[in-house]
Backbone as JSON Lines, residues from 0, in Angstrom:
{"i":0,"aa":"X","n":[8.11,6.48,4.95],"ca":[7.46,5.28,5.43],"c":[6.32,4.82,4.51]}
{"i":1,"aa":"X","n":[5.48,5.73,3.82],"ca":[4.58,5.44,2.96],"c":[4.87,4.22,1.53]}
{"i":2,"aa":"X","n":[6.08,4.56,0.72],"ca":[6.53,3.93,0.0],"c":[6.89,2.43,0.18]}
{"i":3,"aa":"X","n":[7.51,2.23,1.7],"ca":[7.52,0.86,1.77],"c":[6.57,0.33,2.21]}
{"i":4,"aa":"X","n":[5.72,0.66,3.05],"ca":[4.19,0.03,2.87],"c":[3.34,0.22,1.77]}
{"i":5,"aa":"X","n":[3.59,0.79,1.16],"ca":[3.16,1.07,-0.28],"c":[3.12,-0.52,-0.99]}
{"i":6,"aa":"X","n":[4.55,-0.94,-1.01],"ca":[5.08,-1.78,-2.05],"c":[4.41,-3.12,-1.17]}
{"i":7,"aa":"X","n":[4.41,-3.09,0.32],"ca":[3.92,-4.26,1.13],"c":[2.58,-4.67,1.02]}
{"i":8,"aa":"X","n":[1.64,-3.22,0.62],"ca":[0.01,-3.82,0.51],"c":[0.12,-4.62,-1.0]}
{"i":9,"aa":"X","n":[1.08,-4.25,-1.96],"ca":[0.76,-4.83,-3.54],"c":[0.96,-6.48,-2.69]}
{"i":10,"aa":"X","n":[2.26,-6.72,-2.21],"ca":[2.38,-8.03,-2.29],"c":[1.11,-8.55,-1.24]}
{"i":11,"aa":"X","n":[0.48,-7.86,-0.26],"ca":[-0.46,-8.59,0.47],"c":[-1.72,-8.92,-0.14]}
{"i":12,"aa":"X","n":[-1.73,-8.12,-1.22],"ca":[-3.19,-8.41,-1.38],"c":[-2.94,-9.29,-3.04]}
{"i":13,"aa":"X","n":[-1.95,-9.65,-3.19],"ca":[-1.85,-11.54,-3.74],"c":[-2.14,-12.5,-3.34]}
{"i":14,"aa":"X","n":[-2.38,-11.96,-1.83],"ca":[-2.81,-13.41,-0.99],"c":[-3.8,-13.29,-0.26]}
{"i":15,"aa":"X","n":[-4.53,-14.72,-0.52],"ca":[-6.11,-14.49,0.16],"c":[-5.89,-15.34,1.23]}
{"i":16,"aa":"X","n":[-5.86,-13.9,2.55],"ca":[-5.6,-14.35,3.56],"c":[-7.3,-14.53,4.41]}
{"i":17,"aa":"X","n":[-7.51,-15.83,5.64],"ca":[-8.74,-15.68,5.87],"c":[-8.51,-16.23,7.38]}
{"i":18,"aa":"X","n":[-9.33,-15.87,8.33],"ca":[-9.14,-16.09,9.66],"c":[-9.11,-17.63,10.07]}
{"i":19,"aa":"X","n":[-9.0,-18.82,9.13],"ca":[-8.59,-20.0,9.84],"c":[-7.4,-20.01,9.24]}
{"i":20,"aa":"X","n":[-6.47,-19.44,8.86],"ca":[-5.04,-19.62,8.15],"c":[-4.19,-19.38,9.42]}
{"i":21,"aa":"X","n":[-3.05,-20.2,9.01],"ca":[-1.65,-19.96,9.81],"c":[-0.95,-19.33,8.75]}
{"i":22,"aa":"X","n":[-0.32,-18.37,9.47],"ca":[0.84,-17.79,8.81],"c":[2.03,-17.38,9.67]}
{"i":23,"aa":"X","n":[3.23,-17.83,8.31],"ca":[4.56,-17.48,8.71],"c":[5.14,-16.72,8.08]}
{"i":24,"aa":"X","n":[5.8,-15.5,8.65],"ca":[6.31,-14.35,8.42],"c":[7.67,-14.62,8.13]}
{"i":25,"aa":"X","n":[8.56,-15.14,7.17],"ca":[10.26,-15.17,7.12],"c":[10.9,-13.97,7.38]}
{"i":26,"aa":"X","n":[11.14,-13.11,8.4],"ca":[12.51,-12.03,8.34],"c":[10.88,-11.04,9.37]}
{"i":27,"aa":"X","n":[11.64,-10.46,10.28],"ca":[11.0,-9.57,11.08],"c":[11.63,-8.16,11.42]}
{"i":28,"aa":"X","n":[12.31,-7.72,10.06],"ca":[12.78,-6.51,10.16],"c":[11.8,-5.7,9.78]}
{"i":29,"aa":"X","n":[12.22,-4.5,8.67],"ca":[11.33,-3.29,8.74],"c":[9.56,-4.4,7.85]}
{"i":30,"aa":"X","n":[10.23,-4.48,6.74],"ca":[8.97,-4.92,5.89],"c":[8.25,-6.36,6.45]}
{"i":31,"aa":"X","n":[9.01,-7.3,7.0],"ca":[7.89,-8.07,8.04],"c":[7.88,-7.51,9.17]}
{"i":32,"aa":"X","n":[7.85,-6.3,9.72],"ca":[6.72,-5.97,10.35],"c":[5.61,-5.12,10.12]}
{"i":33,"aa":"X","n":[5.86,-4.49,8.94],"ca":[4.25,-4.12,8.48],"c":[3.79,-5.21,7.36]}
{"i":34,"aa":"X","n":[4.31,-6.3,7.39],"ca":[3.48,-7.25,6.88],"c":[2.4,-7.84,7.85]}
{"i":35,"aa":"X","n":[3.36,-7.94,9.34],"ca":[2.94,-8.62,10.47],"c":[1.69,-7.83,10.9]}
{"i":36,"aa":"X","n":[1.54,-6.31,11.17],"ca":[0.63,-5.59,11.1],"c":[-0.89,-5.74,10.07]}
{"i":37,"aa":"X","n":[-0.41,-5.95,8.6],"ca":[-1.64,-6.27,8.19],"c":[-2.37,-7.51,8.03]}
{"i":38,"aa":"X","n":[-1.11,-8.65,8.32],"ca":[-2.11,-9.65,8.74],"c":[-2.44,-10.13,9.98]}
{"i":39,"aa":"X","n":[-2.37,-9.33,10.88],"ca":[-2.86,-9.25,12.21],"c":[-4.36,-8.94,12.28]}
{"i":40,"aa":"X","n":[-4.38,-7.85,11.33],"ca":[-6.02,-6.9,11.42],"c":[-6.5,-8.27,10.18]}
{"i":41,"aa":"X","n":[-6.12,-9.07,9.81],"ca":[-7.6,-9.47,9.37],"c":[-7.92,-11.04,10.26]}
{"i":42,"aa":"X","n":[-7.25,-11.27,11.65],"ca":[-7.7,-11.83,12.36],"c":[-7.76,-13.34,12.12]}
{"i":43,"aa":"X","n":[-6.26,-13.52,11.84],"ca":[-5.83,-15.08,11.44],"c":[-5.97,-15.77,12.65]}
{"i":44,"aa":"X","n":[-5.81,-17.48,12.14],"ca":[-5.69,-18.36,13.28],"c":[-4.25,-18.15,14.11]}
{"i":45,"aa":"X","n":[-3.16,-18.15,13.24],"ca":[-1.44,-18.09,13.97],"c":[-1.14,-17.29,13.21]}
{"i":46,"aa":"X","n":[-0.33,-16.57,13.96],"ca":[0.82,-16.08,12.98],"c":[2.55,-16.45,13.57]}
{"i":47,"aa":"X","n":[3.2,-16.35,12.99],"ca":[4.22,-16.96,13.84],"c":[5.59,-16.71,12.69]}
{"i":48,"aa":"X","n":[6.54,-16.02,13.23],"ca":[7.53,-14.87,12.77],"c":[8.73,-15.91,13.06]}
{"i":49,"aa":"X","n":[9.64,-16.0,11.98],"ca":[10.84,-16.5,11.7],"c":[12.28,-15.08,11.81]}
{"i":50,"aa":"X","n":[12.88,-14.96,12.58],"ca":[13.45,-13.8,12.8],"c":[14.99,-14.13,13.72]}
{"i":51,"aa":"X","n":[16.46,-14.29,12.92],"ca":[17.45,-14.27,13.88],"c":[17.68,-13.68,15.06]}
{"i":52,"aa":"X","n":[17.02,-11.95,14.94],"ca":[17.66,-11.69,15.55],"c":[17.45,-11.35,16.87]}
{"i":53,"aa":"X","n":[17.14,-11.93,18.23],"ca":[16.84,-12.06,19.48],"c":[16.38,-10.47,19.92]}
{"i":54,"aa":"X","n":[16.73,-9.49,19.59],"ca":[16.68,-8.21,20.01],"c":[15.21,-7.65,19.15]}
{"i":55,"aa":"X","n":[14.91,-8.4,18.26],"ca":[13.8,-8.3,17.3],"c":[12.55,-8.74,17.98]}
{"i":56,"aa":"X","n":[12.73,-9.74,18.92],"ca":[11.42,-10.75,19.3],"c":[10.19,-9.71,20.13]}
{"i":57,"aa":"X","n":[10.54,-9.49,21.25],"ca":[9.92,-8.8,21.48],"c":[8.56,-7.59,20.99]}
{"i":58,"aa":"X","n":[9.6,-6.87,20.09],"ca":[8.62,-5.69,19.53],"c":[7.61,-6.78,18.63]}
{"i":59,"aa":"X","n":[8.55,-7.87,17.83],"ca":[7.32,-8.51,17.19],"c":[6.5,-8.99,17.65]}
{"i":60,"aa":"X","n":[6.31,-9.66,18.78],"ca":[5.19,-10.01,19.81],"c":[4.26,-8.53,19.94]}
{"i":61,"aa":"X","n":[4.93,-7.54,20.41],"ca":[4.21,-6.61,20.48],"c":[2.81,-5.71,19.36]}
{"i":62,"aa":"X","n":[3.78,-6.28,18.56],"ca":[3.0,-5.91,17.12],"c":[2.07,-7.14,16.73]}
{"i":63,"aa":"X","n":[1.82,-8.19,17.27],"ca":[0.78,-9.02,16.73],"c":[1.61,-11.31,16.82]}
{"i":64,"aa":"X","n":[2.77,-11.47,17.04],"ca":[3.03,-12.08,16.38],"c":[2.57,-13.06,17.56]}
{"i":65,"aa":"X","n":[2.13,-14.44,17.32],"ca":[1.95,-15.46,18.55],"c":[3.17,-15.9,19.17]}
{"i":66,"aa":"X","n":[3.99,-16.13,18.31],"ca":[5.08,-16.98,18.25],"c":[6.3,-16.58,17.16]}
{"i":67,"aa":"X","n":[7.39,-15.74,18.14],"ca":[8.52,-15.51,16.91],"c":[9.7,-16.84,17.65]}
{"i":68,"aa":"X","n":[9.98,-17.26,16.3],"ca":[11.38,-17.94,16.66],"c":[12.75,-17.94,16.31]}
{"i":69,"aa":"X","n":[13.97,-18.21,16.68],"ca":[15.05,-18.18,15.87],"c":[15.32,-19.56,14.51]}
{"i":70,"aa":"X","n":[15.7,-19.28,13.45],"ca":[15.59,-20.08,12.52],"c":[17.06,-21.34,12.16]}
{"i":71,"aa":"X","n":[16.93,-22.11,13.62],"ca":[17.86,-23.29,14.01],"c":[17.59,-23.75,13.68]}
{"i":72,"aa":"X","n":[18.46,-24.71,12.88],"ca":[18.34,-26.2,12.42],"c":[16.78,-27.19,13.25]}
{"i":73,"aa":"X","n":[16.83,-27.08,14.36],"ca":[15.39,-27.82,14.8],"c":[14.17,-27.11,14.86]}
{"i":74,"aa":"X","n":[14.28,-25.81,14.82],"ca":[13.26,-25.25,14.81],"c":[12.63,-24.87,13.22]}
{"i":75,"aa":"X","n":[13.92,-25.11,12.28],"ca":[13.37,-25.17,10.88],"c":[12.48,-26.21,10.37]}
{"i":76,"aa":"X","n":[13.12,-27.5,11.36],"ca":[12.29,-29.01,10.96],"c":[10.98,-28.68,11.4]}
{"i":77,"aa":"X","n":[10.67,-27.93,12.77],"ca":[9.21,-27.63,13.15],"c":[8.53,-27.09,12.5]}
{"i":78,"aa":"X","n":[9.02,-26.23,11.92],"ca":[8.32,-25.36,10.69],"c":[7.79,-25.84,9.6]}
{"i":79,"aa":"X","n":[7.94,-27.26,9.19],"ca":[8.29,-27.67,7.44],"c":[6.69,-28.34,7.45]}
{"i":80,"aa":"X","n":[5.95,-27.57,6.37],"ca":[4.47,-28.32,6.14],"c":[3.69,-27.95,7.29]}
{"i":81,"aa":"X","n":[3.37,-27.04,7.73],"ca":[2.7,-26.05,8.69],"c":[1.64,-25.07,8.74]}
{"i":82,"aa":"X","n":[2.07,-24.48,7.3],"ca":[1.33,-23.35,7.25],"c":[0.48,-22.4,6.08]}
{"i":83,"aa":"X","n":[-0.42,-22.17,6.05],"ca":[-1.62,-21.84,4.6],"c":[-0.9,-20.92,4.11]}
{"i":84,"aa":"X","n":[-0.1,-19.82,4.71],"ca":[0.61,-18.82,4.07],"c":[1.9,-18.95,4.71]}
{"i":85,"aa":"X","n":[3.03,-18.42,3.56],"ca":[4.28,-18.12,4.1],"c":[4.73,-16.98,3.14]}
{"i":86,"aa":"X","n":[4.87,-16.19,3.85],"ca":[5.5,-14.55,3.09],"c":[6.66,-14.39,3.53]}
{"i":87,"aa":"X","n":[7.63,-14.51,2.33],"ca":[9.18,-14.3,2.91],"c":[9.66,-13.24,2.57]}
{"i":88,"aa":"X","n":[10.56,-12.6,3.15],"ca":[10.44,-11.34,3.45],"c":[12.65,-10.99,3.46]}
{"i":89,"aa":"X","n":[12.9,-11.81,2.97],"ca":[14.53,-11.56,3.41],"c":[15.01,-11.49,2.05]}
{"i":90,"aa":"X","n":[14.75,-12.06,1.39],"ca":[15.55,-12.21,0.01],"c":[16.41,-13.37,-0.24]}
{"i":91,"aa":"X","n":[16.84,-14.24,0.7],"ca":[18.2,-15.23,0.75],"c":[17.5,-16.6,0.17]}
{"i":92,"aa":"X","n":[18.66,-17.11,-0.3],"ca":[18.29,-18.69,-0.56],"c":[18.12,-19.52,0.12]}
{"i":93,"aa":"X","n":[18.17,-19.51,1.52],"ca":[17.74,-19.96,2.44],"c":[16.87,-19.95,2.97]}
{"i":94,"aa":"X","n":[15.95,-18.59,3.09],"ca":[14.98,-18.39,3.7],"c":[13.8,-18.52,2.32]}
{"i":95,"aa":"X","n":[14.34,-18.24,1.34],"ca":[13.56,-18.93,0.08],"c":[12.96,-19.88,0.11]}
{"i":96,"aa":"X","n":[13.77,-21.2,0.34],"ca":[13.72,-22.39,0.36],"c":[12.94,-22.79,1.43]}
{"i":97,"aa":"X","n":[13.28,-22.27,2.37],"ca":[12.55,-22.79,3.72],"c":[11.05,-22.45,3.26]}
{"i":98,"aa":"X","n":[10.69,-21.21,2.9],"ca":[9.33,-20.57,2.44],"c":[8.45,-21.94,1.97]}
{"i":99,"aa":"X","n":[9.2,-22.58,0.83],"ca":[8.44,-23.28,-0.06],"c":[8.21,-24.81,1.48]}
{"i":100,"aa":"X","n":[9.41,-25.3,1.95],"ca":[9.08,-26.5,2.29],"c":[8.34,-25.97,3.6]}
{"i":101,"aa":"X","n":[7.8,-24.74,4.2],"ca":[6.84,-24.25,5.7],"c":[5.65,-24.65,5.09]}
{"i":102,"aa":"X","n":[5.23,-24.46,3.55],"ca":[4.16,-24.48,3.35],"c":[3.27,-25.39,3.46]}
{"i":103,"aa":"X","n":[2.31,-25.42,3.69],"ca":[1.08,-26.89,3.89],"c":[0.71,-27.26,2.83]}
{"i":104,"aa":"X","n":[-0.33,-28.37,2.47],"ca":[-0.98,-28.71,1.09],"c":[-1.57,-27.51,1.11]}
{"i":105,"aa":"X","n":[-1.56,-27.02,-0.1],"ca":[-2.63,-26.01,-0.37],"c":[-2.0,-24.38,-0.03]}
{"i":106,"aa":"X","n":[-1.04,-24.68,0.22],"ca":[-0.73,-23.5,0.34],"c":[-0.25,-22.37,-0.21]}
{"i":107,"aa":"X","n":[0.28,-21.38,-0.03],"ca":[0.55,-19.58,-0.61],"c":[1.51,-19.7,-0.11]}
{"i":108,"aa":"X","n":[2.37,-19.1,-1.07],"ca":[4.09,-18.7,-1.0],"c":[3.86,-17.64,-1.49]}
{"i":109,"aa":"X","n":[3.99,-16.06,-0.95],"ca":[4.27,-15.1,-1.45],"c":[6.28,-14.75,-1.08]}
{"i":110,"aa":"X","n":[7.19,-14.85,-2.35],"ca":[8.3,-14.22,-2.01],"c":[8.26,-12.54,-2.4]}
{"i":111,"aa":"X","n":[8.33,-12.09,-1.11],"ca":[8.61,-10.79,-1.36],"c":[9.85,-9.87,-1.32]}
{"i":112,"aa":"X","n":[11.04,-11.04,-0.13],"ca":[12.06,-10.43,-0.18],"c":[13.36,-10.1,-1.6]}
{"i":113,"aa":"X","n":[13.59,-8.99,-1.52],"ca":[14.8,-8.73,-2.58],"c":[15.51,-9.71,-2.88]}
{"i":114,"aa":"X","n":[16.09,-10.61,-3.38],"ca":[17.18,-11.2,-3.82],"c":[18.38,-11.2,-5.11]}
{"i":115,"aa":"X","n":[19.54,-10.9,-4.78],"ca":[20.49,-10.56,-5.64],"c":[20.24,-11.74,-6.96]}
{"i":116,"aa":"X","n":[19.96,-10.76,-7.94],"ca":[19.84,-11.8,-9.25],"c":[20.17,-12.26,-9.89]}
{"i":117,"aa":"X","n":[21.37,-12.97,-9.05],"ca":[22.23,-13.96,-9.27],"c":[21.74,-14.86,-8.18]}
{"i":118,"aa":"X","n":[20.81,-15.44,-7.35],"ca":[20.36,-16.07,-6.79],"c":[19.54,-17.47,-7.31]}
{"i":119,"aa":"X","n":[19.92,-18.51,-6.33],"ca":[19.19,-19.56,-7.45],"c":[18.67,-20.37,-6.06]}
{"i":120,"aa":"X","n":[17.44,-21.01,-5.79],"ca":[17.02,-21.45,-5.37],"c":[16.88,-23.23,-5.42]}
{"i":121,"aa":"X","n":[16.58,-24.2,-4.64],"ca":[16.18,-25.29,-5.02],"c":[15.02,-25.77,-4.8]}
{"i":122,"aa":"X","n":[14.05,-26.19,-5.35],"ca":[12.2,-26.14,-5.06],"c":[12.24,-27.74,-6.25]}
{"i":123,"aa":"X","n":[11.8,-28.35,-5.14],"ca":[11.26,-29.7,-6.12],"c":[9.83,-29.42,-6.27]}
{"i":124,"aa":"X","n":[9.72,-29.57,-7.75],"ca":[8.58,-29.6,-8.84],"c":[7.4,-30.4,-8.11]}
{"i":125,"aa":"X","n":[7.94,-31.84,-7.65],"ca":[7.38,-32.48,-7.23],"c":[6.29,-32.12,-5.91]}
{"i":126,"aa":"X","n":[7.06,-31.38,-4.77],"ca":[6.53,-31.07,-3.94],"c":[5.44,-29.87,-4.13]}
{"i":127,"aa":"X","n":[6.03,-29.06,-5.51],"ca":[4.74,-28.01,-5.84],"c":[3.77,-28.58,-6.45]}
{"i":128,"aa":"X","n":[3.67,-29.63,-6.9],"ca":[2.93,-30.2,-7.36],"c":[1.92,-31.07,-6.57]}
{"i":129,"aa":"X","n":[2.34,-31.81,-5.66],"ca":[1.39,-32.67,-4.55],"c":[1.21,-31.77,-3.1]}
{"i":130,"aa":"X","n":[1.51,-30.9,-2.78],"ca":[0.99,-29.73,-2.57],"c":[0.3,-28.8,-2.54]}
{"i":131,"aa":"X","n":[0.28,-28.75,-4.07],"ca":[-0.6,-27.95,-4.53],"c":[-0.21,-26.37,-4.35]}
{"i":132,"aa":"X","n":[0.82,-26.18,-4.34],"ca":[1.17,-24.59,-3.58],"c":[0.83,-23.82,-5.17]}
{"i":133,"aa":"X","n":[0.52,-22.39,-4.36],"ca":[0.36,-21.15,-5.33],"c":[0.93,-20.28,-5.33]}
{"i":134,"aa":"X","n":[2.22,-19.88,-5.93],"ca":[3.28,-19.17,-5.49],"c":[3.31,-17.62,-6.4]}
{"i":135,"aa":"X","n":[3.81,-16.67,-5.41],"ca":[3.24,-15.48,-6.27],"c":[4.93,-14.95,-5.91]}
{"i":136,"aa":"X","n":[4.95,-13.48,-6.53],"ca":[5.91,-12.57,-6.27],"c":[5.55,-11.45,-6.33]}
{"i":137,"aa":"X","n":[6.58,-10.41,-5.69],"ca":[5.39,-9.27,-6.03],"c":[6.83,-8.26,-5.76]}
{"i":138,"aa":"X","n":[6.58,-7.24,-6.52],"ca":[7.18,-6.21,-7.68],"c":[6.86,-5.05,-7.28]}
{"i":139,"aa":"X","n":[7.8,-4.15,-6.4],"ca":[7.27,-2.18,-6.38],"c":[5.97,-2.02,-5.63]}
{"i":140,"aa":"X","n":[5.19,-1.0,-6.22],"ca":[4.03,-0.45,-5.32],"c":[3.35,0.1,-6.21]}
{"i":141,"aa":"X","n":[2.54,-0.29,-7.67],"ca":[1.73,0.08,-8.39],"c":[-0.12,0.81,-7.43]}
{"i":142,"aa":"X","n":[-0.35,1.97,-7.46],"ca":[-1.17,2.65,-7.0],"c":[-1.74,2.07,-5.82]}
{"i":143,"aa":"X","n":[-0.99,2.17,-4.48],"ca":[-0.87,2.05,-3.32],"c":[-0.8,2.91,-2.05]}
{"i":144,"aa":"X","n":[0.08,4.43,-2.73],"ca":[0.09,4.86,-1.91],"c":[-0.87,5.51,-1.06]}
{"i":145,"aa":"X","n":[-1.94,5.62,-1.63],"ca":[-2.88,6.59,-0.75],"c":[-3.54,6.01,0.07]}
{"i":146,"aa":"X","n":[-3.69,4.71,-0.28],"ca":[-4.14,3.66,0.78],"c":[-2.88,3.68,2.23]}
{"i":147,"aa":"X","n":[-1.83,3.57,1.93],"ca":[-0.67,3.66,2.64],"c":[-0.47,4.41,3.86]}
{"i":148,"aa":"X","n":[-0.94,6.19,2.66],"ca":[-1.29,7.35,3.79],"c":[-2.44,7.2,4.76]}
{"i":149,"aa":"X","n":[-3.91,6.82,4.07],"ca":[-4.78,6.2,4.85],"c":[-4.42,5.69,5.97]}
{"i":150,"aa":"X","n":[-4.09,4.39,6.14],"ca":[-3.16,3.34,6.93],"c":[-2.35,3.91,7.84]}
{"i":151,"aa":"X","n":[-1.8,4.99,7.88],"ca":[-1.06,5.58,9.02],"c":[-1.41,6.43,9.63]}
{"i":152,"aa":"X","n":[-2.37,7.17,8.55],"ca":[-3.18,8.38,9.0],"c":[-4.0,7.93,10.32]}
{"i":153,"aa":"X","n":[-4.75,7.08,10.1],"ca":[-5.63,6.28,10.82],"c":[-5.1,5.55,11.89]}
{"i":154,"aa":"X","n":[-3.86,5.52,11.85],"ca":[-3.11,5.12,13.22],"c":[-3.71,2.84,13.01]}
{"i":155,"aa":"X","n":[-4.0,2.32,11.7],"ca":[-4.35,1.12,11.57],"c":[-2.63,0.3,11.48]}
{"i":156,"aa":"X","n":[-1.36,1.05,10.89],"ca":[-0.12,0.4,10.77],"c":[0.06,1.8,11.51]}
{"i":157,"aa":"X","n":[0.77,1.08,12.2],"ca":[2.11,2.21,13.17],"c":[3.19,2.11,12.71]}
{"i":158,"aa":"X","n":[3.68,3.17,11.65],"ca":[5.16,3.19,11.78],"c":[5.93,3.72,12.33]}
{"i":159,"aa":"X","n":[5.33,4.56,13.46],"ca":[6.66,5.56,14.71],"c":[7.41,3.99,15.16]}
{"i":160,"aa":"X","n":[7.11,3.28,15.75],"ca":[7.71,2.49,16.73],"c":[8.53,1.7,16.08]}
{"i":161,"aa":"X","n":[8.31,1.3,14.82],"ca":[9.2,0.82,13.36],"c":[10.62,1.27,13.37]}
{"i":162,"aa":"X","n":[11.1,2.53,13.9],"ca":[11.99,3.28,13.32],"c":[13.15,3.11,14.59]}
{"i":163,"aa":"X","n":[14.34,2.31,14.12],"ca":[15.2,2.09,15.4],"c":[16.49,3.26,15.57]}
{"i":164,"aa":"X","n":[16.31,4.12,14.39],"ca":[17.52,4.87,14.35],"c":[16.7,6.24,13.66]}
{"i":165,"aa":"X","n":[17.31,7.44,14.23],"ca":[17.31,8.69,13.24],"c":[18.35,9.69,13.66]}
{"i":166,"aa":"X","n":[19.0,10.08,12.17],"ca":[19.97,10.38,12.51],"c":[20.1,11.92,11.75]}
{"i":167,"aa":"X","n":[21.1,12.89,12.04],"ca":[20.98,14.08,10.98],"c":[21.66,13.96,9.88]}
{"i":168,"aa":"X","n":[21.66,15.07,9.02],"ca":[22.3,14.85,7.78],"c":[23.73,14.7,8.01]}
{"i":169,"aa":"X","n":[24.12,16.06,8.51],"ca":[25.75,15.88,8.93],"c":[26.09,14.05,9.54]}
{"i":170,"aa":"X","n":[25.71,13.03,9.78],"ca":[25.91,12.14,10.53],"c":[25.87,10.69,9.2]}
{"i":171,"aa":"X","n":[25.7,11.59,7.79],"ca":[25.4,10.2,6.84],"c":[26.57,9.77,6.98]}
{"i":172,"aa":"X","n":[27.82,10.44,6.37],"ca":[29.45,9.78,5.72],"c":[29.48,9.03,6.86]}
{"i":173,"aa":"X","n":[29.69,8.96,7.92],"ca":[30.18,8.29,9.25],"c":[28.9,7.18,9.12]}
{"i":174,"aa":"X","n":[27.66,7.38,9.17],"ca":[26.74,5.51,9.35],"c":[27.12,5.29,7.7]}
{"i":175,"aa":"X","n":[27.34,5.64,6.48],"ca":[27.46,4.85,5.54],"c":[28.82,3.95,5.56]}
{"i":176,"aa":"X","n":[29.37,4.46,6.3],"ca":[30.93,3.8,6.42],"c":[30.45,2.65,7.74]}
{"i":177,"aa":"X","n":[30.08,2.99,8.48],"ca":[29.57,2.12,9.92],"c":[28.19,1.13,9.73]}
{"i":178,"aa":"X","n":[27.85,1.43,8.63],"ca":[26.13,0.78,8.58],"c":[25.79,-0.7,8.96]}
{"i":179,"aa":"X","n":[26.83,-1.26,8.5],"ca":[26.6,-2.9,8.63],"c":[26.89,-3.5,10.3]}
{"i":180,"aa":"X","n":[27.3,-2.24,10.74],"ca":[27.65,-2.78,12.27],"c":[26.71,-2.25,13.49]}
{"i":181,"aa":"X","n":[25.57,-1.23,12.92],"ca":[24.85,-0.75,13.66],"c":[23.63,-1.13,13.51]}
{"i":182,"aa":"X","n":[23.09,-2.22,13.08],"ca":[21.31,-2.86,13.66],"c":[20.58,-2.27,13.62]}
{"i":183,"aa":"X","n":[20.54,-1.4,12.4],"ca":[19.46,-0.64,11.87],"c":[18.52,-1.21,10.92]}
{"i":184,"aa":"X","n":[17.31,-1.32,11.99],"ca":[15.99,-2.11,11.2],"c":[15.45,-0.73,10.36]}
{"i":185,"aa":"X","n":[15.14,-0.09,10.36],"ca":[14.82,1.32,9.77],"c":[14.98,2.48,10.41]}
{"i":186,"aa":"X","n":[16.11,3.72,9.48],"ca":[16.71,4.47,9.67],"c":[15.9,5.64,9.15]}
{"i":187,"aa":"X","n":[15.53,6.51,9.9],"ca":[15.44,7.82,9.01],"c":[16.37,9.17,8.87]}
{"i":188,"aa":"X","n":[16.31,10.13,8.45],"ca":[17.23,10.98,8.49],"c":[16.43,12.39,9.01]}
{"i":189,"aa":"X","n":[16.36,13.12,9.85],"ca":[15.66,14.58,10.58],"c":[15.98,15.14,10.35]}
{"i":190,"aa":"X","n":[15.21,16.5,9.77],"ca":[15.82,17.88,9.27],"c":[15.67,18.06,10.89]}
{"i":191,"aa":"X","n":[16.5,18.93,11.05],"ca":[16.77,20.07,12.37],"c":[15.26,20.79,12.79]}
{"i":192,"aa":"X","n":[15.01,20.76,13.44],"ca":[14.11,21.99,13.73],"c":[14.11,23.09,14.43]}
C-alpha cells in the first residue's frame, strides 16, 4: 500500500491545493481514493468524485467526497468549467478530455491516470489558452515513501478499508484468469498465518 500512495503524494503536491478550491476527482477506484483522502485533510471548498461505478459511491462519500456522480452524458455537461482542480485518475481518453473541459479559468489539470501510449487526446489550444489552465503530469514516486509510511502509520490515509479483495497464493492462476470479472478495486495477496 505504501508504494501507491507513494507515487499519489508526488502527483499531489504539483498542485496547489487551498481551502476555497473545488475539486474533481476523475475515477474513484484504488488511487482516487487516496487522492480523495489527501485532499480532504487540507479542507477544500467541494470535492466532488466522477466514478461509474454505483457500488463505489458510497465508500467515497465515506472517505470525504461531497458529491460522487456517474459520468452521463448530462451529468458531464454539469461538470464542464466548474472546477480550480481536476485530477484524473483513469488513464482513458475520455476521462482525459473531460479533465481539461471540468476545468475553470484558472485552473489545474493534474493527469495522473496511466494511459496506453498509444493514446491521443483532443484539447483545444485555444481553450488552454483563455483559460489559462496549468497542466501538470506526474511520473512514479521519487522519495515519498517515508512520508507514505508516516501517513498510515498515523492512521491520517486509511488504507485497511481500501482493500476489496485478499486472496492466498494458491488462489492467483484462478483470479488471473477471472480478474476482469471480479471488481477488484485493490487486491492483496495473505501469507497464511
Amino acid at each position: 500500500m505504501v508504494e501507491p500512495l507513494g507515487c499519489v503524494l508526488h502527483g499531489f503536491k504539483k498542485v496547489d491545493i487551498r481551502p476555497i478550491h473545488t475539486v474533481l476527482l476523475i475515477g474513484g477506484g484504488f488511487i482516487g481514493q487516496l487522492f480523495l483522502q489527501l485532499v480532504k485533510r487540507q479542507g477544500v471548498a467541494r470535492i466532488v468524485v466522477s466514478e461509474p461505478a454505483i457500488e463505489k459511491h458510497e465508500a467515497l462519500l465515506a472517505l470525504g467526497a461531497d458529491e460522487v456522480v456517474q459520468p452521463t452524458a448530462l451529468i458531464v455537461e454539469q461538470l464542464m468549467a466548474r472546477f480550480d482542480i481536476v485530477i484524473e485518475c483513469v488513464g482513458r481518453k475520455e476521462s482525459m478530455e473531460l479533465a481539461f473541459d471540468a476545468a475553470s479559468k484558472g485552473g489545474q489539470v493534474l493527469l495522473f491516470g496511466v494511459a496506453n501510449p498509444s493514446t491521443q487526446i483532443q484539447v483545444s489550444p485555444f481553450a488552454i489558452f483563455t483559460k489559462e489552465l496549468r497542466i501538470m503530469g506526474s511520473f512514479i514516486n521519487p522519495h515519498t515513501h517515508e512520508e507514505a509510511i508516516a501517513l498510515i502509520e498515523q492512521q491520517l490515509v486509511k488504507v485497511e478499508p481500501l482493500i476489496s479483495h485478499r486472496f492466498s497464493l494458491d488462489q492467483v492462476p484462478q483470479i488471473m484468469s477471472d480478474y476482469a470479472q471480479m471488481n477488484v478495486t485493490k487486491g492483496v495477496i495473505v501469507h497464511p498465518s
